[in-house]
């Protein structure tokens, strides 16, 4: 009986302990959050009825579009417009008439060694054989050439013997006459730019590297523009870097159109297109600047002949001008011979005739090729290319 009572008491204690544990665990659990309160819904204002007065609108400050913050994103890309390149102003070249006379002072300063030297020797009281040999040496040093020198000395000997007494004025007049005769005043020195078929005159400019060929072509364009002609330039020197850019710059300065091709392209193709465009534009003259090929390269010289043949399919060549550096002296004659075998040279342009150049090269190169010197360059200025005038040239050689 005691055991039964003890078992009942233990059961009651165990049940009480379990009930306390269950109640404590429920109290520790957090209650769920209360449901959100229902939002207050404000009824829209009633629309005004007929007869009701509308409320006067109130002015509120408004933000500009610059003040509104836009959502973040990549910065706007600013597109810069390419700068506008203005065409260079068209220049008006100096008139060609009398250019050589205006440049006479510059030429006389650099060529006095020939004229003044001859006058000094001829003014001696006794002209013996030693004096005549000095006269020959002076002429040869000035690149006059052996045969022209011998002819000039023989004529001077005869005329001095006949003249007898010699005053400085008489000697100067005598020497002037003989030099003009040697230069050849009867030669046609006109740069022909009139095509017999009625199209533009076609002029091809050839020469060795370093003679100033591209610059001469640009200056020749100025000469023709100064005489009232319209000019198209053909940049057929496709092998020298920036040659086409250089020629185009010369053309833009006087309003001449330049035809060019890709660097390293076919020169004959560029020359062909230049003549074609010259005919379409009804230009007065087309100037073709060829590559400055070395006269010792047979393949390159053959290519020059190809350019000539291709151009003649469009129009006949009216001029083939050979540009020679006057400072090269007798070496220039070697170049002239080789070029004359490839193309028919019709005229010579002597550059760098000022400074250390020797004026006798004019006589020598004319004798070598049988063609006249038509233009001479006396400086670096844009208008320092002048038509050759024998009388003005000899007067510059003799000085005042």
Short mmCIF file of C-alpha atoms in Angstrom, two decimals, residues 227-371:
data_model
loop_
_atom_site.label_atom_id
_atom_site.label_comp_id
_atom_site.label_asym_id
_atom_site.label_seq_id
_atom_site.Cartn_x
_atom_site.Cartn_y
_atom_site.Cartn_z
CA UNK A 227 51.15 84.47 -118.29
CA UNK A 228 47.41 83.79 -117.99
CA UNK A 229 47.32 79.99 -118.46
CA UNK A 230 45.35 77.37 -116.55
CA UNK A 231 47.54 74.46 -115.41
CA UNK A 232 47.06 70.82 -114.35
CA UNK A 233 49.92 69.11 -112.50
CA UNK A 234 50.63 65.39 -112.74
CA UNK A 235 52.51 63.96 -109.73
CA UNK A 236 54.09 61.00 -111.53
CA UNK A 237 57.01 60.87 -109.09
CA UNK A 238 55.41 58.11 -107.03
CA UNK A 239 58.65 56.65 -105.65
CA UNK A 240 59.95 59.58 -103.60
CA UNK A 241 58.16 60.08 -100.30
CA UNK A 242 56.13 63.32 -100.09
CA UNK A 243 56.89 64.27 -103.71
CA UNK A 244 53.18 64.36 -104.55
CA UNK A 245 52.43 66.42 -101.42
CA UNK A 246 55.17 68.87 -102.34
CA UNK A 247 53.87 69.30 -105.88
CA UNK A 248 50.26 69.66 -104.68
CA UNK A 249 51.31 72.42 -102.29
CA UNK A 250 52.91 74.31 -105.18
CA UNK A 251 49.74 73.86 -107.22
CA UNK A 252 47.37 75.01 -104.49
CA UNK A 253 49.28 78.25 -104.11
CA UNK A 254 48.37 79.32 -107.66
CA UNK A 255 45.09 77.44 -108.06
CA UNK A 256 46.45 74.58 -110.21
CA UNK A 257 44.77 71.17 -109.98
CA UNK A 258 47.04 68.22 -109.07
CA UNK A 259 46.46 64.64 -110.21
CA UNK A 260 48.19 62.07 -108.02
CA UNK A 261 48.17 58.33 -107.36
CA UNK A 262 49.11 55.97 -104.52
CA UNK A 263 52.67 56.06 -103.23
CA UNK A 264 54.74 53.52 -105.15
CA UNK A 265 52.08 53.28 -107.88
CA UNK A 266 52.56 53.22 -111.63
CA UNK A 267 53.97 56.59 -112.78
CA UNK A 268 52.71 56.08 -116.34
CA UNK A 269 49.14 55.65 -115.06
CA UNK A 270 49.32 58.94 -113.14
CA UNK A 271 50.72 60.75 -116.17
CA UNK A 272 47.97 59.28 -118.37
CA UNK A 273 45.23 60.41 -115.94
CA UNK A 274 46.75 63.89 -115.67
CA UNK A 275 46.60 64.45 -119.43
CA UNK A 276 43.08 63.01 -119.53
CA UNK A 277 41.83 65.35 -116.80
CA UNK A 278 43.63 68.27 -118.42
CA UNK A 279 41.67 67.65 -121.62
CA UNK A 280 38.38 67.30 -119.72
CA UNK A 281 39.02 70.54 -117.81
CA UNK A 282 40.08 72.35 -121.00
CA UNK A 283 43.30 73.39 -119.31
CA UNK A 284 45.97 75.29 -121.22
CA UNK A 285 48.89 73.17 -120.02
CA UNK A 286 49.62 69.88 -118.24
CA UNK A 287 52.94 69.60 -116.39
CA UNK A 288 54.10 66.07 -115.52
CA UNK A 289 56.71 65.66 -112.80
CA UNK A 290 58.50 62.34 -113.33
CA UNK A 291 60.56 60.38 -110.83
CA UNK A 292 64.09 61.63 -110.26
CA UNK A 293 65.71 58.50 -111.55
CA UNK A 294 69.47 58.01 -111.59
CA UNK A 295 70.87 58.09 -115.10
CA UNK A 296 72.98 54.99 -114.35
CA UNK A 297 69.93 52.74 -113.77
CA UNK A 298 68.99 51.26 -117.13
CA UNK A 299 65.69 49.78 -115.89
CA UNK A 300 64.54 53.10 -114.49
CA UNK A 301 65.45 54.91 -117.69
CA UNK A 302 63.36 52.37 -119.62
CA UNK A 303 60.46 53.18 -117.33
CA UNK A 304 60.84 56.85 -118.19
CA UNK A 305 60.50 55.90 -121.84
CA UNK A 306 57.31 54.01 -120.92
CA UNK A 307 55.84 57.14 -119.31
CA UNK A 308 56.50 59.06 -122.50
CA UNK A 309 54.83 56.42 -124.68
CA UNK A 310 51.76 56.18 -122.43
CA UNK A 311 51.30 59.96 -122.35
CA UNK A 312 51.45 60.13 -126.14
CA UNK A 313 48.43 57.81 -126.31
CA UNK A 314 46.38 60.68 -124.88
CA UNK A 315 48.10 63.66 -126.50
CA UNK A 316 51.42 64.49 -128.15
CA UNK A 317 54.23 65.83 -125.98
CA UNK A 318 54.95 69.47 -126.69
CA UNK A 319 57.94 69.86 -124.39
CA UNK A 320 60.39 67.58 -122.58
CA UNK A 321 62.39 69.75 -120.19
CA UNK A 322 65.58 68.39 -118.65
CA UNK A 323 66.39 69.91 -115.25
CA UNK A 324 70.13 70.17 -114.56
CA UNK A 325 71.94 71.40 -111.48
CA UNK A 326 74.34 74.09 -112.70
CA UNK A 327 76.75 73.34 -109.85
CA UNK A 328 77.46 69.82 -111.19
CA UNK A 329 79.42 71.20 -114.14
CA UNK A 330 80.63 68.63 -116.63
CA UNK A 331 78.85 65.82 -114.77
CA UNK A 332 75.60 67.43 -115.84
CA UNK A 333 76.61 66.88 -119.46
CA UNK A 334 76.90 63.14 -118.83
CA UNK A 335 73.38 63.12 -117.42
CA UNK A 336 72.12 65.13 -120.39
CA UNK A 337 73.52 62.61 -122.90
CA UNK A 338 71.78 59.64 -121.26
CA UNK A 339 68.40 61.39 -120.93
CA UNK A 340 68.59 62.55 -124.55
CA UNK A 341 68.89 58.89 -125.64
CA UNK A 342 65.66 57.92 -123.83
CA UNK A 343 63.43 60.92 -124.55
CA UNK A 344 63.68 63.72 -127.07
CA UNK A 345 64.84 66.66 -124.95
CA UNK A 346 63.42 69.94 -126.28
CA UNK A 347 64.67 72.35 -123.62
CA UNK A 348 66.91 72.68 -120.58
CA UNK A 349 66.22 74.19 -117.18
CA UNK A 350 69.36 75.16 -115.25
CA UNK A 351 68.82 75.41 -111.50
CA UNK A 352 71.11 76.77 -108.78
CA UNK A 353 72.81 79.10 -111.22
CA UNK A 354 73.51 81.55 -108.42
CA UNK A 355 76.06 81.04 -105.66
CA UNK A 356 78.98 78.84 -106.69
CA UNK A 357 77.63 77.96 -110.13
CA UNK A 358 79.65 78.63 -113.26
CA UNK A 359 77.87 80.44 -116.05
CA UNK A 360 79.72 78.68 -118.85
CA UNK A 361 77.59 75.56 -118.36
CA UNK A 362 74.86 77.32 -120.37
CA UNK A 363 77.10 77.29 -123.45
CA UNK A 364 78.43 73.77 -122.89
CA UNK A 365 75.07 72.03 -122.40
CA UNK A 366 73.55 73.74 -125.44
CA UNK A 367 76.47 72.56 -127.55
CA UNK A 368 76.18 69.03 -126.17
CA UNK A 369 72.46 68.56 -126.82
CA UNK A 370 71.78 71.06 -129.56
CA UNK A 371 68.74 72.34 -127.65
#
